């Protein structure tokens, strides 16, 4: 069974601080996606990483896929209150199709 | 281009009633996925459908739950004889491609089911 573990589960920081969220597995994933979910809404796709070692940047967000394609990280620089939300990593299963989600990281950025 | 649409957004049912959740995928997407999000838990896959076919239902409870995606119209997730444990947020996602490694899925706003 493929599993994804996210850490930390909860993160409360001050505006302007940097943070990193980790997504780890013992299994290889063909690709990994990061989503952000706000209360009462569905997850919104932020990025997809496909190649081992790949780094993608989205403004202040930097996403990295591990060389072995078993882990990924999301780094936010100079966090802002608008970054508050639930961040989810999800991997494409062995047989394609379904996404396997991590438990999520609840981020709160205080002004 | 409209996103994934789900209705209703909120649904209240009494124990023993039926719940029908609808999902219209993004235009041009023929692959639909249903996920369930329980309080304090992550999203769990339930079923993957393509037009008129169930591709993977490995996450679907064997009893009371069924899903369809007809040739015309939205995908339907049906829960018969609901119980309190069915209370959750149910999300539908769609993608233009299915069984490949670059399977980006786009999610709807969800249906929040409350069973009294």
Tab-separated table of C-alpha atoms in Angstrom:
chain	number	residue	atom	x	y	z
A	1	UNK	CA	0.000	0.000	0.000
A	2	UNK	CA	1.383	3.375	-0.967
A	3	UNK	CA	1.304	5.990	1.792
A	4	UNK	CA	2.314	9.627	2.019
A	5	UNK	CA	3.234	11.222	5.325
A	6	UNK	CA	3.212	14.962	5.705
A	7	UNK	CA	4.931	16.957	8.402
A	8	UNK	CA	4.306	19.005	10.327
A	9	UNK	CA	0.553	18.551	10.674
A	10	UNK	CA	0.112	22.028	12.145
A	11	UNK	CA	2.232	25.128	11.711
A	12	UNK	CA	1.596	28.556	13.178
A	13	UNK	CA	4.051	31.297	12.256
A	14	UNK	CA	4.361	35.076	12.066
A	15	UNK	CA	4.135	37.011	8.835
A	16	UNK	CA	7.528	37.250	7.151
A	17	UNK	CA	8.890	33.926	8.397
A	18	UNK	CA	9.984	31.079	6.144
A	19	UNK	CA	8.668	27.534	6.409
A	20	UNK	CA	9.046	24.098	4.871
A	21	UNK	CA	6.472	21.324	4.622
A	22	UNK	CA	7.609	17.773	3.957
A	23	UNK	CA	5.900	14.914	2.176
A	24	UNK	CA	7.563	11.503	2.529
A	25	UNK	CA	6.962	7.949	1.422
A	26	UNK	CA	8.743	4.632	1.232
A	27	UNK	CA	7.228	4.151	-2.231
A	28	UNK	CA	8.166	5.659	-5.561
A	29	UNK	CA	5.589	7.900	-7.180
A	30	UNK	CA	5.464	8.704	-10.870
A	31	UNK	CA	4.461	12.265	-10.019
A	32	UNK	CA	3.497	14.342	-7.020
A	33	UNK	CA	1.033	17.173	-6.811
A	34	UNK	CA	0.614	19.907	-4.223
A	35	UNK	CA	-2.787	21.380	-3.447
A	36	UNK	CA	-4.034	24.151	-1.203
A	37	UNK	CA	-7.469	23.919	0.370
A	38	UNK	CA	-9.396	26.661	2.138
A	39	UNK	CA	-12.259	25.968	4.573
A	40	UNK	CA	-15.456	24.989	2.786
A	41	UNK	CA	-13.778	24.669	-0.586
A	42	UNK	CA	-12.150	21.995	-2.706
A	43	UNK	CA	-8.386	21.555	-3.129
A	44	UNK	CA	-6.777	23.833	-5.695
A	45	UNK	CA	-3.841	22.463	-7.659
A	46	UNK	CA	-0.631	24.435	-7.108
A	47	UNK	CA	1.977	22.388	-8.962
A	48	UNK	CA	2.879	18.961	-10.349
A	49	UNK	CA	6.418	17.581	-10.151
A	50	UNK	CA	7.355	14.663	-12.336
A	51	UNK	CA	11.129	14.307	-12.660
A	52	UNK	CA	13.371	13.232	-9.779
A	53	UNK	CA	15.303	16.245	-8.465
A	54	UNK	CA	12.918	18.675	-10.133
A	55	UNK	CA	12.478	22.127	-8.586
A	56	UNK	CA	9.549	24.371	-9.468
A	57	UNK	CA	8.891	27.902	-8.264
A	58	UNK	CA	5.585	29.665	-7.966
A	59	UNK	CA	6.266	33.215	-6.705
A	60	UNK	CA	7.301	32.709	-3.048
A	61	UNK	CA	6.631	28.960	-3.122
A	62	UNK	CA	9.367	26.481	-4.064
A	63	UNK	CA	8.534	22.834	-4.685
A	64	UNK	CA	11.094	20.060	-4.874
A	65	UNK	CA	10.767	16.410	-5.878
A	66	UNK	CA	13.324	14.056	-4.334
A	67	UNK	CA	15.882	12.378	-6.576
A	68	UNK	CA	14.360	8.971	-5.883
A	69	UNK	CA	10.794	10.295	-6.363
A	70	UNK	CA	9.793	9.181	-2.876
A	71	UNK	CA	9.563	12.580	-1.217
A	72	UNK	CA	8.792	16.209	-1.868
A	73	UNK	CA	8.956	19.516	-0.058
A	74	UNK	CA	7.214	22.849	-0.209
A	75	UNK	CA	9.119	25.900	0.960
A	76	UNK	CA	7.415	29.259	1.463
A	77	UNK	CA	9.536	32.373	1.725
A	78	UNK	CA	8.331	35.409	3.687
A	79	UNK	CA	4.924	33.919	4.499
A	80	UNK	CA	1.880	36.162	4.364
A	81	UNK	CA	-1.539	35.829	6.050
A	82	UNK	CA	-2.984	35.011	2.624
A	83	UNK	CA	-0.899	31.804	2.627
A	84	UNK	CA	-3.038	30.438	5.473
A	85	UNK	CA	-4.719	27.184	4.535
A	86	UNK	CA	-4.431	23.412	4.345
A	87	UNK	CA	-1.593	22.200	2.131
A	88	UNK	CA	-1.910	18.707	0.710
A	89	UNK	CA	0.541	16.581	-1.196
A	90	UNK	CA	-0.801	13.821	-3.428
A	91	UNK	CA	0.898	11.125	-5.455
A	92	UNK	CA	-0.334	9.253	-8.472
A	93	UNK	CA	-0.787	5.601	-7.531
A	94	UNK	CA	1.121	2.705	-9.050
A	95	UNK	CA	-1.648	1.877	-11.453
A	96	UNK	CA	-2.365	5.457	-12.366
A	97	UNK	CA	-5.735	7.063	-11.925
A	98	UNK	CA	-6.326	7.704	-8.255
A	99	UNK	CA	-4.431	10.163	-6.106
A	100	UNK	CA	-3.027	9.144	-2.733
A	101	UNK	CA	-3.100	12.075	-0.334
A	102	UNK	CA	-1.011	12.954	2.674
A	103	UNK	CA	-2.832	13.999	5.859
A	104	UNK	CA	-2.220	17.668	5.141
A	105	UNK	CA	-0.431	20.546	6.854
A	106	UNK	CA	-2.602	23.202	8.440
A	107	UNK	CA	-0.728	26.497	8.068
A	108	UNK	CA	-1.674	29.639	9.971
A	109	UNK	CA	0.222	32.859	9.252
A	110	UNK	CA	-0.430	35.606	11.778
A	111	UNK	CA	-0.029	39.272	10.854
B	1	UNK	CA	-14.061	27.528	-18.999
B	2	UNK	CA	-16.194	26.492	-16.057
B	3	UNK	CA	-14.568	24.394	-13.393
B	4	UNK	CA	-15.819	21.188	-11.843
B	5	UNK	CA	-19.325	21.689	-10.522
B	6	UNK	CA	-20.911	19.807	-7.668
B	7	UNK	CA	-24.368	19.992	-6.243
B	8	UNK	CA	-25.783	20.297	-3.802
B	9	UNK	CA	-23.103	22.084	-1.764
B	10	UNK	CA	-24.766	21.027	1.468
B	11	UNK	CA	-27.044	18.055	2.015
B	12	UNK	CA	-28.795	17.019	5.203
B	13	UNK	CA	-30.310	13.571	5.499
B	14	UNK	CA	-31.813	11.528	8.298
B	15	UNK	CA	-30.500	8.063	9.037
B	16	UNK	CA	-31.887	5.559	6.557
B	17	UNK	CA	-32.521	8.040	3.743
B	18	UNK	CA	-30.722	8.144	0.418
B	19	UNK	CA	-28.165	10.762	-0.614
B	20	UNK	CA	-27.439	11.631	-4.243
B	21	UNK	CA	-24.410	13.745	-5.021
B	22	UNK	CA	-23.846	15.155	-8.502
B	23	UNK	CA	-20.688	16.149	-10.314
B	24	UNK	CA	-20.214	17.800	-13.694
B	25	UNK	CA	-16.594	17.588	-14.843
B	26	UNK	CA	-14.685	20.343	-16.566
B	27	UNK	CA	-15.414	20.707	-20.263
B	28	UNK	CA	-13.358	18.253	-22.247
B	29	UNK	CA	-12.637	15.999	-19.249
B	30	UNK	CA	-13.927	12.454	-19.495
B	31	UNK	CA	-12.364	11.082	-16.290
B	32	UNK	CA	-14.087	11.578	-12.940
B	33	UNK	CA	-12.901	10.697	-9.452
B	34	UNK	CA	-14.728	10.780	-6.118
B	35	UNK	CA	-12.954	11.359	-2.802
B	36	UNK	CA	-14.219	11.562	0.762
B	37	UNK	CA	-12.805	13.820	3.458
B	38	UNK	CA	-13.739	12.947	7.025
B	39	UNK	CA	-13.188	15.456	9.840
B	40	UNK	CA	-9.551	15.480	10.918
B	41	UNK	CA	-8.598	13.113	8.091
B	42	UNK	CA	-7.133	13.538	4.662
B	43	UNK	CA	-8.821	12.923	1.357
B	44	UNK	CA	-9.454	9.261	0.588
B	45	UNK	CA	-10.051	7.925	-2.895
B	46	UNK	CA	-13.381	6.211	-3.472
B	47	UNK	CA	-13.961	5.557	-7.172
B	48	UNK	CA	-12.681	6.430	-10.629
B	49	UNK	CA	-15.023	6.484	-13.608
B	50	UNK	CA	-14.841	7.152	-17.282
B	51	UNK	CA	-17.947	7.662	-19.387
B	52	UNK	CA	-20.231	4.655	-18.758
B	53	UNK	CA	-17.421	2.675	-17.110
B	54	UNK	CA	-16.127	2.162	-13.595
B	55	UNK	CA	-12.348	1.948	-13.860
B	56	UNK	CA	-11.368	1.583	-10.195
B	57	UNK	CA	-13.716	1.256	-7.235
B	58	UNK	CA	-11.176	-0.036	-4.763
B	59	UNK	CA	-11.916	2.745	-2.258
B	60	UNK	CA	-15.664	2.410	-2.317
B	61	UNK	CA	-17.457	0.667	0.576
B	62	UNK	CA	-18.948	-2.578	-0.700
B	63	UNK	CA	-22.434	-1.879	0.577
B	64	UNK	CA	-24.777	1.096	0.238
B	65	UNK	CA	-22.451	3.102	-2.047
B	66	UNK	CA	-22.620	3.219	-5.828
B	67	UNK	CA	-21.403	5.539	-8.558
B	68	UNK	CA	-22.149	6.099	-12.203
B	69	UNK	CA	-21.063	8.372	-15.013
B	70	UNK	CA	-23.606	8.042	-17.827
B	71	UNK	CA	-23.030	8.940	-21.453
B	72	UNK	CA	-25.100	12.065	-20.948
B	73	UNK	CA	-25.321	14.063	-17.747
B	74	UNK	CA	-23.345	14.344	-14.544
B	75	UNK	CA	-21.635	11.682	-12.509
B	76	UNK	CA	-23.702	10.547	-9.524
B	77	UNK	CA	-22.477	9.201	-6.196
B	78	UNK	CA	-25.350	7.469	-4.431
B	79	UNK	CA	-25.422	6.490	-0.784
B	80	UNK	CA	-28.350	4.364	0.310
B	81	UNK	CA	-29.612	4.078	3.895
B	82	UNK	CA	-27.195	6.683	5.186
B	83	UNK	CA	-25.688	6.373	8.667
B	84	UNK	CA	-24.066	9.019	10.861
B	85	UNK	CA	-20.608	7.793	9.862
B	86	UNK	CA	-21.310	8.852	6.282
B	87	UNK	CA	-21.213	12.505	7.355
B	88	UNK	CA	-18.273	13.976	5.480
B	89	UNK	CA	-17.253	16.232	2.629
B	90	UNK	CA	-17.402	14.463	-0.725
B	91	UNK	CA	-15.247	15.851	-3.504
B	92	UNK	CA	-15.338	15.166	-7.179
B	93	UNK	CA	-12.331	15.732	-9.428
B	94	UNK	CA	-11.895	15.487	-13.166
B	95	UNK	CA	-8.964	15.132	-15.529
B	96	UNK	CA	-8.500	15.075	-19.282
B	97	UNK	CA	-6.330	11.961	-19.033
B	98	UNK	CA	-6.695	8.944	-16.843
B	99	UNK	CA	-4.210	6.191	-16.476
B	100	UNK	CA	-0.982	8.053	-16.958
B	101	UNK	CA	1.655	9.344	-14.609
B	102	UNK	CA	0.912	13.038	-15.131
B	103	UNK	CA	-2.604	12.784	-13.829
B	104	UNK	CA	-3.482	16.332	-12.802
B	105	UNK	CA	-6.921	16.381	-11.253
B	106	UNK	CA	-9.103	19.434	-10.767
B	107	UNK	CA	-11.471	19.451	-7.842
B	108	UNK	CA	-14.976	20.740	-7.341
B	109	UNK	CA	-16.095	22.663	-4.243
B	110	UNK	CA	-17.471	19.530	-2.600
B	111	UNK	CA	-20.763	18.411	-1.102
B	112	UNK	CA	-20.975	18.479	2.663
B	113	UNK	CA	-23.230	15.659	3.798
B	114	UNK	CA	-24.658	15.740	7.293
B	115	UNK	CA	-26.585	12.737	8.565
B	116	UNK	CA	-28.847	13.444	11.518
